[in-house]
Structure formats: structure tokens, C-alpha cells
Short mmCIF file of N, CA and C in Angstrom, two decimals:
data_model
loop_
_atom_site.label_atom_id
_atom_site.label_comp_id
_atom_site.label_asym_id
_atom_site.label_seq_id
_atom_site.Cartn_x
_atom_site.Cartn_y
_atom_site.Cartn_z
N ASN A 1 13.05 -25.82 9.93
CA ASN A 1 12.13 -26.79 10.50
C ASN A 1 10.72 -26.50 9.79
N GLN A 2 10.39 -25.28 9.55
CA GLN A 2 9.13 -25.08 8.79
C GLN A 2 9.20 -25.68 7.36
N LYS A 3 10.40 -25.67 6.79
CA LYS A 3 10.53 -26.24 5.46
C LYS A 3 10.33 -27.77 5.53
N GLU A 4 10.84 -28.47 6.53
CA GLU A 4 10.63 -29.85 6.79
C GLU A 4 9.19 -30.20 6.96
N ASN A 5 8.50 -29.36 7.76
CA ASN A 5 7.00 -29.60 8.01
C ASN A 5 6.23 -29.47 6.75
N GLN A 6 6.58 -28.47 5.93
CA GLN A 6 5.86 -28.29 4.63
C GLN A 6 6.17 -29.45 3.72
N SER A 7 7.41 -29.91 3.73
CA SER A 7 7.76 -31.11 2.88
C SER A 7 6.93 -32.30 3.29
N VAL A 8 6.81 -32.54 4.61
CA VAL A 8 6.01 -33.63 5.05
C VAL A 8 4.52 -33.55 4.75
N ILE A 9 4.02 -32.35 4.78
CA ILE A 9 2.59 -32.01 4.40
C ILE A 9 2.45 -32.20 2.91
N ASP A 10 3.42 -31.72 2.08
CA ASP A 10 3.37 -31.96 0.65
C ASP A 10 3.34 -33.43 0.31
N LYS A 11 4.18 -34.17 0.86
CA LYS A 11 4.28 -35.62 0.63
C LYS A 11 2.94 -36.30 1.07
N SER A 12 2.40 -35.88 2.19
CA SER A 12 1.16 -36.45 2.62
C SER A 12 0.03 -36.12 1.67
N ILE A 13 0.01 -34.90 1.18
CA ILE A 13 -1.03 -34.52 0.15
C ILE A 13 -0.91 -35.36 -1.10
N LYS A 14 0.39 -35.51 -1.59
CA LYS A 14 0.58 -36.35 -2.80
C LYS A 14 0.18 -37.77 -2.58
N LYS A 15 0.51 -38.37 -1.41
CA LYS A 15 0.00 -39.72 -1.18
C LYS A 15 -1.47 -39.80 -1.21
N LYS A 16 -2.21 -38.86 -0.59
CA LYS A 16 -3.68 -38.85 -0.60
C LYS A 16 -4.11 -38.77 -2.04
N GLN A 17 -3.55 -37.87 -2.90
CA GLN A 17 -3.95 -37.75 -4.23
C GLN A 17 -3.75 -39.08 -4.97
N ARG A 18 -2.67 -39.66 -4.81
CA ARG A 18 -2.40 -40.94 -5.44
C ARG A 18 -3.33 -42.06 -5.04
N SER A 19 -3.67 -42.05 -3.77
CA SER A 19 -4.56 -43.12 -3.30
C SER A 19 -5.97 -42.93 -3.81
N ASN A 20 -6.34 -41.65 -4.13
CA ASN A 20 -7.70 -41.43 -4.63
C ASN A 20 -7.81 -41.91 -6.10
N GLN A 21 -6.73 -42.28 -6.75
CA GLN A 21 -6.77 -42.61 -8.15
C GLN A 21 -7.05 -44.12 -8.32
N VAL A 22 -7.16 -44.83 -7.26
CA VAL A 22 -7.63 -46.30 -7.38
C VAL A 22 -8.80 -46.50 -6.45
N GLY A 23 -9.61 -47.49 -6.81
CA GLY A 23 -10.73 -47.81 -5.94
C GLY A 23 -12.01 -47.80 -6.60
N ILE A 24 -13.16 -47.87 -5.90
CA ILE A 24 -14.51 -47.92 -6.44
C ILE A 24 -15.05 -46.57 -6.73
N TYR A 25 -15.82 -46.46 -7.77
CA TYR A 25 -16.44 -45.14 -8.05
C TYR A 25 -17.82 -45.44 -8.62
N LEU A 26 -18.77 -44.40 -8.51
CA LEU A 26 -20.15 -44.50 -9.05
C LEU A 26 -20.34 -43.33 -9.94
N GLY A 27 -21.25 -43.49 -10.89
CA GLY A 27 -21.56 -42.36 -11.72
C GLY A 27 -22.92 -42.47 -12.35
N VAL A 28 -23.38 -41.37 -12.95
CA VAL A 28 -24.69 -41.26 -13.64
C VAL A 28 -24.38 -40.88 -15.06
N LEU A 29 -25.10 -41.42 -15.99
CA LEU A 29 -24.92 -41.06 -17.39
C LEU A 29 -26.22 -40.90 -18.10
N ALA A 30 -26.19 -40.12 -19.12
CA ALA A 30 -27.32 -39.84 -20.01
C ALA A 30 -26.80 -39.42 -21.40
N GLY A 31 -27.57 -39.75 -22.36
CA GLY A 31 -27.16 -39.34 -23.68
C GLY A 31 -28.15 -39.81 -24.78
N PRO A 32 -28.00 -39.13 -25.97
CA PRO A 32 -28.84 -39.52 -27.13
C PRO A 32 -28.35 -40.89 -27.76
N LEU A 33 -29.27 -41.58 -28.44
CA LEU A 33 -28.95 -42.74 -29.24
C LEU A 33 -29.37 -42.51 -30.70
N PHE A 34 -28.53 -42.94 -31.60
CA PHE A 34 -28.83 -42.81 -33.05
C PHE A 34 -28.69 -44.11 -33.67
N ASP A 35 -29.75 -44.95 -33.59
CA ASP A 35 -29.78 -46.34 -34.10
C ASP A 35 -30.42 -46.29 -35.51
N GLU A 36 -29.93 -47.23 -36.41
CA GLU A 36 -30.54 -47.38 -37.66
C GLU A 36 -30.52 -48.81 -38.09
N VAL A 37 -31.42 -49.25 -38.98
CA VAL A 37 -31.51 -50.59 -39.45
C VAL A 37 -30.94 -50.58 -40.86
N LYS A 38 -29.93 -51.38 -41.16
CA LYS A 38 -29.43 -51.61 -42.57
C LYS A 38 -29.09 -50.35 -43.31
N ASN A 39 -28.57 -49.30 -42.60
CA ASN A 39 -28.18 -48.07 -43.25
C ASN A 39 -29.37 -47.34 -43.91
N GLN A 40 -30.52 -47.40 -43.33
CA GLN A 40 -31.71 -46.75 -43.87
C GLN A 40 -31.91 -45.37 -43.26
N GLY A 41 -31.08 -44.92 -42.36
CA GLY A 41 -31.23 -43.63 -41.80
C GLY A 41 -31.91 -43.65 -40.40
N VAL A 42 -31.78 -42.50 -39.75
CA VAL A 42 -32.35 -42.33 -38.41
C VAL A 42 -33.46 -41.29 -38.57
N LYS A 43 -34.72 -41.73 -38.12
CA LYS A 43 -35.84 -40.85 -38.22
C LYS A 43 -35.89 -39.93 -36.95
N LYS A 44 -35.62 -40.41 -35.81
CA LYS A 44 -35.66 -39.68 -34.56
C LYS A 44 -34.63 -40.32 -33.56
N PRO A 45 -34.05 -39.54 -32.72
CA PRO A 45 -33.09 -40.13 -31.80
C PRO A 45 -33.79 -40.70 -30.58
N GLY A 46 -33.10 -41.63 -30.00
CA GLY A 46 -33.57 -42.23 -28.70
C GLY A 46 -32.72 -41.65 -27.61
N PHE A 47 -32.73 -42.28 -26.44
CA PHE A 47 -31.98 -41.88 -25.33
C PHE A 47 -31.61 -43.06 -24.42
N SER A 48 -30.54 -42.79 -23.60
CA SER A 48 -30.21 -43.75 -22.60
C SER A 48 -29.85 -43.06 -21.35
N VAL A 49 -30.33 -43.61 -20.19
CA VAL A 49 -30.00 -43.04 -18.93
C VAL A 49 -29.65 -44.15 -17.95
N GLY A 50 -28.76 -43.93 -16.99
CA GLY A 50 -28.52 -45.05 -16.09
C GLY A 50 -27.44 -44.64 -15.03
N ILE A 51 -27.05 -45.70 -14.37
CA ILE A 51 -25.98 -45.63 -13.36
C ILE A 51 -24.84 -46.48 -13.70
N ILE A 52 -23.58 -46.16 -13.34
CA ILE A 52 -22.46 -46.98 -13.64
C ILE A 52 -21.70 -47.10 -12.33
N ALA A 53 -20.99 -48.27 -12.21
CA ALA A 53 -20.06 -48.47 -11.07
C ALA A 53 -18.76 -49.07 -11.70
N GLY A 54 -17.69 -48.62 -11.13
CA GLY A 54 -16.41 -49.07 -11.62
C GLY A 54 -15.33 -49.23 -10.54
N TYR A 55 -14.31 -49.91 -10.94
CA TYR A 55 -13.16 -50.07 -10.15
C TYR A 55 -11.98 -49.64 -10.91
N GLN A 56 -11.29 -48.62 -10.43
CA GLN A 56 -10.11 -48.05 -11.05
C GLN A 56 -8.92 -48.70 -10.38
N PHE A 57 -8.17 -49.63 -11.11
CA PHE A 57 -7.08 -50.29 -10.49
C PHE A 57 -5.70 -49.79 -10.84
N LYS A 58 -5.65 -48.80 -11.74
CA LYS A 58 -4.45 -48.06 -12.07
C LYS A 58 -4.87 -46.59 -12.36
N LYS A 59 -3.96 -45.73 -12.43
CA LYS A 59 -4.28 -44.32 -12.66
C LYS A 59 -5.16 -44.14 -13.96
N HIS A 60 -4.89 -44.84 -14.96
CA HIS A 60 -5.54 -44.64 -16.26
C HIS A 60 -6.58 -45.71 -16.62
N LEU A 61 -6.55 -46.83 -15.84
CA LEU A 61 -7.32 -48.03 -16.28
C LEU A 61 -8.35 -48.44 -15.29
N SER A 62 -9.55 -48.78 -15.77
CA SER A 62 -10.62 -49.23 -14.86
C SER A 62 -11.58 -50.19 -15.61
N VAL A 63 -12.36 -50.96 -14.82
CA VAL A 63 -13.40 -51.77 -15.37
C VAL A 63 -14.74 -51.26 -14.83
N GLU A 64 -15.75 -51.18 -15.72
CA GLU A 64 -17.05 -50.67 -15.36
C GLU A 64 -18.20 -51.59 -15.76
N THR A 65 -19.28 -51.43 -14.96
CA THR A 65 -20.55 -52.08 -15.28
C THR A 65 -21.66 -51.09 -14.86
N GLY A 66 -22.84 -51.38 -15.21
CA GLY A 66 -23.93 -50.55 -14.88
C GLY A 66 -25.26 -51.10 -15.25
N LEU A 67 -26.28 -50.27 -15.04
CA LEU A 67 -27.61 -50.58 -15.48
C LEU A 67 -28.23 -49.35 -16.08
N LEU A 68 -28.60 -49.52 -17.32
CA LEU A 68 -29.15 -48.35 -18.12
C LEU A 68 -30.51 -48.70 -18.65
N PHE A 69 -31.32 -47.63 -18.82
CA PHE A 69 -32.65 -47.75 -19.43
C PHE A 69 -32.45 -47.08 -20.82
N ALA A 70 -32.88 -47.66 -21.92
CA ALA A 70 -32.78 -47.05 -23.22
C ALA A 70 -34.08 -47.15 -23.97
N LYS A 71 -34.43 -46.13 -24.68
CA LYS A 71 -35.53 -46.05 -25.62
C LYS A 71 -34.84 -45.94 -26.98
N LYS A 72 -35.10 -46.95 -27.83
CA LYS A 72 -34.42 -47.06 -29.10
C LYS A 72 -35.43 -47.00 -30.23
N PRO A 73 -35.67 -45.88 -30.84
CA PRO A 73 -36.52 -45.82 -31.95
C PRO A 73 -35.92 -46.40 -33.23
N TYR A 74 -36.63 -46.93 -34.15
CA TYR A 74 -36.07 -47.46 -35.33
C TYR A 74 -37.11 -47.31 -36.47
N PHE A 75 -36.56 -47.41 -37.72
CA PHE A 75 -37.39 -47.40 -38.91
C PHE A 75 -36.82 -48.40 -39.88
N SER A 76 -37.74 -49.04 -40.61
CA SER A 76 -37.25 -50.02 -41.58
C SER A 76 -38.34 -50.22 -42.62
N THR A 77 -37.83 -50.57 -43.87
CA THR A 77 -38.77 -50.95 -44.93
C THR A 77 -39.11 -52.40 -44.59
N GLY A 78 -40.21 -52.87 -45.23
CA GLY A 78 -40.72 -54.18 -44.94
C GLY A 78 -39.76 -55.31 -45.33
N LYS A 79 -38.87 -55.08 -46.28
CA LYS A 79 -37.98 -56.15 -46.71
C LYS A 79 -37.00 -56.53 -45.59
N TYR A 80 -36.74 -55.74 -44.69
CA TYR A 80 -35.78 -56.10 -43.56
C TYR A 80 -36.48 -56.57 -42.30
N PHE A 81 -37.82 -56.65 -42.27
CA PHE A 81 -38.55 -57.05 -41.17
C PHE A 81 -38.91 -58.49 -41.24
N SER A 82 -38.65 -59.25 -40.26
CA SER A 82 -39.04 -60.67 -40.17
C SER A 82 -40.35 -60.84 -39.53
N MET A 83 -41.22 -61.57 -40.13
CA MET A 83 -42.54 -61.84 -39.62
C MET A 83 -42.57 -63.06 -38.72
N ASP A 84 -41.43 -63.76 -38.55
CA ASP A 84 -41.41 -65.00 -37.79
C ASP A 84 -42.10 -64.95 -36.48
N LYS A 85 -41.82 -63.87 -35.69
CA LYS A 85 -42.37 -63.87 -34.31
C LYS A 85 -43.84 -63.42 -34.24
N ILE A 86 -44.31 -62.68 -35.27
CA ILE A 86 -45.63 -62.07 -35.18
C ILE A 86 -46.63 -62.53 -36.14
N SER A 87 -46.26 -63.53 -37.06
CA SER A 87 -47.12 -63.93 -38.13
C SER A 87 -48.48 -64.51 -37.63
N ASN A 88 -48.45 -65.19 -36.49
CA ASN A 88 -49.68 -65.73 -35.96
C ASN A 88 -50.73 -64.67 -35.55
N SER A 89 -50.25 -63.52 -35.26
CA SER A 89 -51.19 -62.44 -34.83
C SER A 89 -51.55 -61.44 -35.89
N MET A 90 -51.07 -61.68 -37.08
CA MET A 90 -51.33 -60.75 -38.22
C MET A 90 -52.27 -61.45 -39.22
N PRO A 91 -53.05 -60.68 -39.99
CA PRO A 91 -53.92 -61.18 -40.98
C PRO A 91 -53.13 -62.02 -42.13
N VAL A 92 -53.78 -63.06 -42.62
CA VAL A 92 -53.18 -63.90 -43.62
C VAL A 92 -52.97 -63.00 -44.89
N GLY A 93 -51.81 -63.13 -45.53
CA GLY A 93 -51.55 -62.44 -46.82
C GLY A 93 -51.14 -61.02 -46.61
N MET A 94 -50.95 -60.58 -45.41
CA MET A 94 -50.49 -59.21 -45.09
C MET A 94 -49.04 -59.03 -45.52
N GLU A 95 -48.76 -57.93 -46.14
CA GLU A 95 -47.36 -57.55 -46.45
C GLU A 95 -47.00 -56.30 -45.77
N ILE A 96 -45.84 -56.26 -45.04
CA ILE A 96 -45.38 -55.11 -44.33
C ILE A 96 -44.61 -54.23 -45.32
N LEU A 97 -45.03 -53.01 -45.49
CA LEU A 97 -44.32 -52.02 -46.43
C LEU A 97 -43.28 -51.29 -45.65
N SER A 98 -43.60 -50.88 -44.45
CA SER A 98 -42.52 -50.16 -43.57
C SER A 98 -43.03 -50.18 -42.15
N LEU A 99 -42.21 -49.83 -41.27
CA LEU A 99 -42.57 -49.76 -39.87
C LEU A 99 -41.66 -48.80 -39.12
N GLU A 100 -42.28 -48.09 -38.14
CA GLU A 100 -41.56 -47.29 -37.15
C GLU A 100 -41.86 -47.80 -35.78
N GLY A 101 -40.81 -47.95 -35.01
CA GLY A 101 -41.10 -48.55 -33.69
C GLY A 101 -40.19 -48.07 -32.64
N ASN A 102 -40.45 -48.48 -31.41
CA ASN A 102 -39.63 -48.22 -30.25
C ASN A 102 -39.37 -49.46 -29.44
N ASN A 103 -38.11 -49.70 -29.08
CA ASN A 103 -37.70 -50.78 -28.22
C ASN A 103 -37.41 -50.05 -26.84
N TYR A 104 -37.86 -50.63 -25.77
CA TYR A 104 -37.54 -50.20 -24.49
C TYR A 104 -36.65 -51.27 -23.83
N ILE A 105 -35.45 -50.89 -23.46
CA ILE A 105 -34.47 -51.99 -23.09
C ILE A 105 -33.67 -51.62 -21.85
N LEU A 106 -33.45 -52.59 -21.05
CA LEU A 106 -32.48 -52.47 -19.94
C LEU A 106 -31.15 -53.00 -20.49
N GLU A 107 -30.13 -52.26 -20.31
CA GLU A 107 -28.78 -52.62 -20.76
C GLU A 107 -27.82 -52.82 -19.61
N ILE A 108 -27.00 -53.89 -19.71
CA ILE A 108 -26.02 -54.18 -18.70
C ILE A 108 -24.62 -54.23 -19.32
N PRO A 109 -23.90 -53.17 -19.37
CA PRO A 109 -22.56 -53.06 -20.05
C PRO A 109 -21.51 -53.59 -19.06
N VAL A 110 -20.45 -54.15 -19.65
CA VAL A 110 -19.17 -54.43 -18.94
C VAL A 110 -18.03 -54.09 -19.85
N LYS A 111 -17.21 -53.14 -19.38
CA LYS A 111 -16.27 -52.57 -20.26
C LYS A 111 -14.97 -52.26 -19.56
N LEU A 112 -13.91 -52.15 -20.32
CA LEU A 112 -12.58 -51.72 -19.84
C LEU A 112 -12.41 -50.33 -20.36
N LYS A 113 -11.96 -49.40 -19.45
CA LYS A 113 -11.89 -47.97 -19.75
C LYS A 113 -10.49 -47.40 -19.52
N TYR A 114 -10.00 -46.56 -20.41
CA TYR A 114 -8.67 -45.98 -20.36
C TYR A 114 -8.94 -44.46 -20.36
N ASP A 115 -8.51 -43.76 -19.26
CA ASP A 115 -8.63 -42.32 -19.13
C ASP A 115 -7.33 -41.60 -19.59
N PHE A 116 -7.50 -40.43 -20.18
CA PHE A 116 -6.37 -39.65 -20.67
C PHE A 116 -6.72 -38.18 -20.73
N LEU A 117 -5.76 -37.29 -20.94
CA LEU A 117 -5.91 -35.91 -21.00
C LEU A 117 -6.63 -35.34 -19.77
N TYR A 118 -6.04 -35.53 -18.66
CA TYR A 118 -6.63 -35.07 -17.36
C TYR A 118 -6.48 -33.51 -17.24
N ARG A 119 -7.55 -32.83 -16.85
CA ARG A 119 -7.63 -31.42 -16.60
C ARG A 119 -8.47 -31.17 -15.43
N ASN A 120 -7.91 -30.78 -14.23
CA ASN A 120 -8.59 -30.52 -13.00
C ASN A 120 -9.58 -31.73 -12.74
N LYS A 121 -10.85 -31.47 -12.93
CA LYS A 121 -11.87 -32.48 -12.60
C LYS A 121 -12.39 -33.19 -13.85
N SER A 122 -11.66 -33.04 -14.97
CA SER A 122 -12.16 -33.50 -16.24
C SER A 122 -11.17 -34.40 -16.93
N ASN A 123 -11.62 -35.32 -17.79
CA ASN A 123 -10.71 -36.14 -18.64
C ASN A 123 -11.48 -36.71 -19.80
N PHE A 124 -10.73 -37.21 -20.76
CA PHE A 124 -11.33 -37.90 -21.86
C PHE A 124 -11.02 -39.38 -21.62
N PHE A 125 -11.87 -40.24 -22.35
CA PHE A 125 -11.67 -41.64 -22.15
C PHE A 125 -11.87 -42.47 -23.39
N LEU A 126 -11.35 -43.66 -23.48
CA LEU A 126 -11.62 -44.63 -24.48
C LEU A 126 -12.16 -45.89 -23.74
N SER A 127 -13.15 -46.52 -24.25
CA SER A 127 -13.62 -47.81 -23.61
C SER A 127 -14.07 -48.79 -24.65
N ALA A 128 -13.98 -50.04 -24.25
CA ALA A 128 -14.40 -51.14 -25.05
C ALA A 128 -14.90 -52.27 -24.19
N GLY A 129 -16.01 -52.96 -24.62
CA GLY A 129 -16.57 -53.97 -23.86
C GLY A 129 -17.76 -54.56 -24.56
N ILE A 130 -18.64 -55.29 -23.77
CA ILE A 130 -19.80 -55.97 -24.30
C ILE A 130 -20.99 -55.46 -23.45
N THR A 131 -22.23 -55.52 -24.09
CA THR A 131 -23.41 -55.19 -23.45
C THR A 131 -24.47 -56.24 -23.65
N SER A 132 -25.11 -56.64 -22.57
CA SER A 132 -26.27 -57.59 -22.61
C SER A 132 -27.56 -56.78 -22.50
N TYR A 133 -28.65 -57.32 -23.11
CA TYR A 133 -29.87 -56.55 -23.20
C TYR A 133 -31.03 -57.35 -22.61
N ILE A 134 -31.90 -56.70 -21.99
CA ILE A 134 -33.24 -57.26 -21.56
C ILE A 134 -34.31 -56.30 -22.23
N LYS A 135 -35.00 -56.79 -23.23
CA LYS A 135 -36.02 -55.99 -23.90
C LYS A 135 -37.30 -56.14 -23.03
N THR A 136 -37.87 -54.95 -22.59
CA THR A 136 -39.04 -54.99 -21.66
C THR A 136 -40.28 -54.75 -22.43
N HIS A 137 -40.25 -54.03 -23.57
CA HIS A 137 -41.45 -53.60 -24.25
C HIS A 137 -41.10 -53.20 -25.67
N GLU A 138 -41.98 -53.39 -26.62
CA GLU A 138 -41.71 -52.96 -27.98
C GLU A 138 -43.06 -52.44 -28.54
N LYS A 139 -43.04 -51.33 -29.28
CA LYS A 139 -44.27 -50.80 -29.85
C LYS A 139 -43.87 -50.43 -31.32
N ASN A 140 -44.74 -50.92 -32.23
CA ASN A 140 -44.50 -50.77 -33.70
C ASN A 140 -45.79 -50.08 -34.36
N ASP A 141 -45.49 -49.23 -35.36
CA ASP A 141 -46.54 -48.62 -36.17
C ASP A 141 -46.23 -49.14 -37.53
N TYR A 142 -47.01 -50.02 -38.12
CA TYR A 142 -46.82 -50.70 -39.42
C TYR A 142 -47.59 -49.98 -40.44
N LEU A 143 -47.00 -49.86 -41.66
CA LEU A 143 -47.67 -49.56 -42.90
C LEU A 143 -47.80 -50.85 -43.67
N VAL A 144 -49.02 -51.37 -43.83
CA VAL A 144 -49.14 -52.71 -44.41
C VAL A 144 -50.00 -52.68 -45.65
N LEU A 145 -49.92 -53.74 -46.36
CA LEU A 145 -50.77 -53.96 -47.56
C LEU A 145 -51.61 -55.24 -47.34
N ILE A 146 -52.96 -55.00 -47.24
CA ILE A 146 -53.89 -56.16 -47.02
C ILE A 146 -54.87 -56.06 -48.11
N ASN A 147 -55.04 -57.14 -48.87
CA ASN A 147 -55.93 -57.25 -50.01
C ASN A 147 -55.79 -56.05 -50.98
N GLY A 148 -54.57 -55.66 -51.19
CA GLY A 148 -54.31 -54.54 -52.17
C GLY A 148 -54.54 -53.16 -51.61
N GLN A 149 -54.84 -52.99 -50.34
CA GLN A 149 -55.13 -51.68 -49.72
C GLN A 149 -54.09 -51.42 -48.58
N GLN A 150 -53.53 -50.19 -48.61
CA GLN A 150 -52.63 -49.74 -47.60
C GLN A 150 -53.38 -49.42 -46.34
N GLN A 151 -52.86 -49.89 -45.13
CA GLN A 151 -53.51 -49.59 -43.87
C GLN A 151 -52.33 -49.39 -42.86
N ASN A 152 -52.68 -48.66 -41.77
CA ASN A 152 -51.80 -48.54 -40.64
C ASN A 152 -52.25 -49.51 -39.60
N MET A 153 -51.27 -50.17 -38.95
CA MET A 153 -51.54 -50.99 -37.82
C MET A 153 -50.56 -50.66 -36.67
N ILE A 154 -51.13 -50.71 -35.46
CA ILE A 154 -50.25 -50.47 -34.32
C ILE A 154 -50.26 -51.72 -33.43
N SER A 155 -49.14 -52.07 -33.09
CA SER A 155 -48.95 -53.31 -32.17
C SER A 155 -48.04 -52.96 -31.03
N SER A 156 -48.29 -53.56 -29.86
CA SER A 156 -47.48 -53.38 -28.70
C SER A 156 -47.21 -54.80 -28.14
N TYR A 157 -45.95 -55.05 -27.84
CA TYR A 157 -45.50 -56.33 -27.33
C TYR A 157 -44.75 -56.08 -25.96
N LYS A 158 -45.28 -56.90 -25.02
CA LYS A 158 -44.60 -56.82 -23.69
C LYS A 158 -43.86 -58.19 -23.62
N ASN A 159 -42.63 -58.14 -23.86
CA ASN A 159 -41.79 -59.41 -23.76
C ASN A 159 -40.51 -59.12 -22.98
N LYS A 160 -40.00 -60.20 -22.42
CA LYS A 160 -38.80 -60.02 -21.64
C LYS A 160 -37.70 -60.80 -22.25
N SER A 161 -37.43 -60.59 -23.56
CA SER A 161 -36.41 -61.32 -24.22
C SER A 161 -35.01 -60.81 -23.72
N ARG A 162 -34.07 -61.74 -23.73
CA ARG A 162 -32.77 -61.42 -23.19
C ARG A 162 -31.72 -61.78 -24.25
N SER A 163 -30.69 -60.99 -24.31
CA SER A 163 -29.56 -61.23 -25.22
C SER A 163 -28.22 -61.03 -24.42
N LEU A 164 -27.60 -62.16 -24.17
CA LEU A 164 -26.28 -62.10 -23.38
C LEU A 164 -25.21 -61.63 -24.40
N ALA A 165 -24.41 -60.72 -23.96
CA ALA A 165 -23.28 -60.21 -24.86
C ALA A 165 -23.77 -59.92 -26.26
N ALA A 166 -24.77 -59.13 -26.33
CA ALA A 166 -25.49 -58.78 -27.59
C ALA A 166 -24.64 -57.92 -28.50
N THR A 167 -23.90 -57.02 -27.91
CA THR A 167 -23.13 -56.05 -28.77
C THR A 167 -21.71 -55.95 -28.28
N PHE A 168 -20.81 -55.63 -29.10
CA PHE A 168 -19.49 -55.16 -28.79
C PHE A 168 -19.41 -53.67 -28.98
N ASP A 169 -19.01 -52.98 -27.89
CA ASP A 169 -19.01 -51.50 -27.97
C ASP A 169 -17.69 -50.90 -27.80
N ILE A 170 -17.47 -49.87 -28.58
CA ILE A 170 -16.29 -48.99 -28.53
C ILE A 170 -16.77 -47.55 -28.38
N SER A 171 -16.15 -46.83 -27.40
CA SER A 171 -16.57 -45.44 -27.29
C SER A 171 -15.48 -44.52 -26.87
N VAL A 172 -15.64 -43.26 -27.18
CA VAL A 172 -14.75 -42.19 -26.79
C VAL A 172 -15.64 -41.19 -26.12
N GLY A 173 -15.17 -40.60 -24.97
CA GLY A 173 -16.08 -39.67 -24.28
C GLY A 173 -15.32 -38.67 -23.44
N TYR A 174 -15.99 -37.87 -22.80
CA TYR A 174 -15.55 -36.84 -21.87
C TYR A 174 -16.28 -36.92 -20.53
N GLU A 175 -15.56 -36.87 -19.44
CA GLU A 175 -16.10 -36.93 -18.14
C GLU A 175 -15.78 -35.70 -17.39
N HIS A 176 -16.69 -35.36 -16.47
CA HIS A 176 -16.43 -34.19 -15.59
C HIS A 176 -16.90 -34.62 -14.20
N LYS A 177 -16.02 -34.59 -13.22
CA LYS A 177 -16.39 -34.99 -11.82
C LYS A 177 -17.07 -33.79 -11.18
N ILE A 178 -18.29 -34.10 -10.55
CA ILE A 178 -18.98 -33.01 -9.87
C ILE A 178 -18.72 -32.96 -8.40
N SER A 179 -18.12 -34.04 -7.83
CA SER A 179 -17.75 -34.00 -6.39
C SER A 179 -16.70 -34.99 -6.17
#
């Protein structure tokens, strides 16, 4: 009789464990960003922090979305920078030699995620999806040539430009559940 009771308890525990593998979950993420323009290298890393929410509909498969804040530093020589949006605010005849800048962006990812190699509260994952962007602020430090003289110029732009499905993302990662 004790064996039967233990068997019922074991089955009940297994059912609860299985039922925990599907459903809604929330998470927090943070990490470095290494962006570059036209293979010119990375001068300094940025970062991304945010929250994610997902729905796991099979043991290994889920769909996720979230809201992230990212600071994306970049560097470029002048030949890759387009003056189209700022030419009205710059001196006539100015040539941009290089620039270093930061974009401050809200990101909204939507992705499909596959979990594998489960170990206690940890696992690895593969994911793929799209990310939309809302740029909130941009700050640039330009090295320019005006009338044959090099000068530094600093500009700050507060704009709310949006890009729907701006990037296609593929990632591999490691997760550890804290509760």
C-alpha cells in the first residue's frame, strides 16, 4: 500500500513538472553590444537591458517579446555618413572626416526560441526573430573640415524615429532560472 501511495505521489509530481513546462514566463536581460559600421571596427561597447515575456507552448519551443533599452555607440569615417538629415543645420561646404556617436534606442523584439541541454535550472537556447526600433536620442562628435581647417563639432538630436522590423536577429545563449 505504501508503494502504491508513493507511485501516486511520483505520478503527481511528474504531472506538475510537465505542466510547468508550458505557459507564460517573464524575465530580465542585460548584456554588452558590439556594433560597427561597414566593418570599421568597434571603438567601445554599448549595452542593452530590459524585460522579456514569453509563452512556452512545448517543452523546447516558445515565442518571446519584450521591451529593451539600448545604448549603441558607433564610429564611422565620413565617407559612410549621409548628410541628408542634417545638412540644413551644418555650415555650407563642411566635410565630415569622421564621427563617434551614441544612439539611444527602445527595442521591441519578437522571436521564436528553442531550448536545449537542460541542467537543473539552466539551459542553452537558439532564437530567431525580428526587432523593431524606436530611436529616442542621438549624440554625435564630428571631426570636420571647414574652410581647410579641422574642427570638432558636437550635435545632439532628440528624435523619435521608428523602424518596424528593422533587423532579423539570430542568437545563441545561456539561461539560468533564479526562481
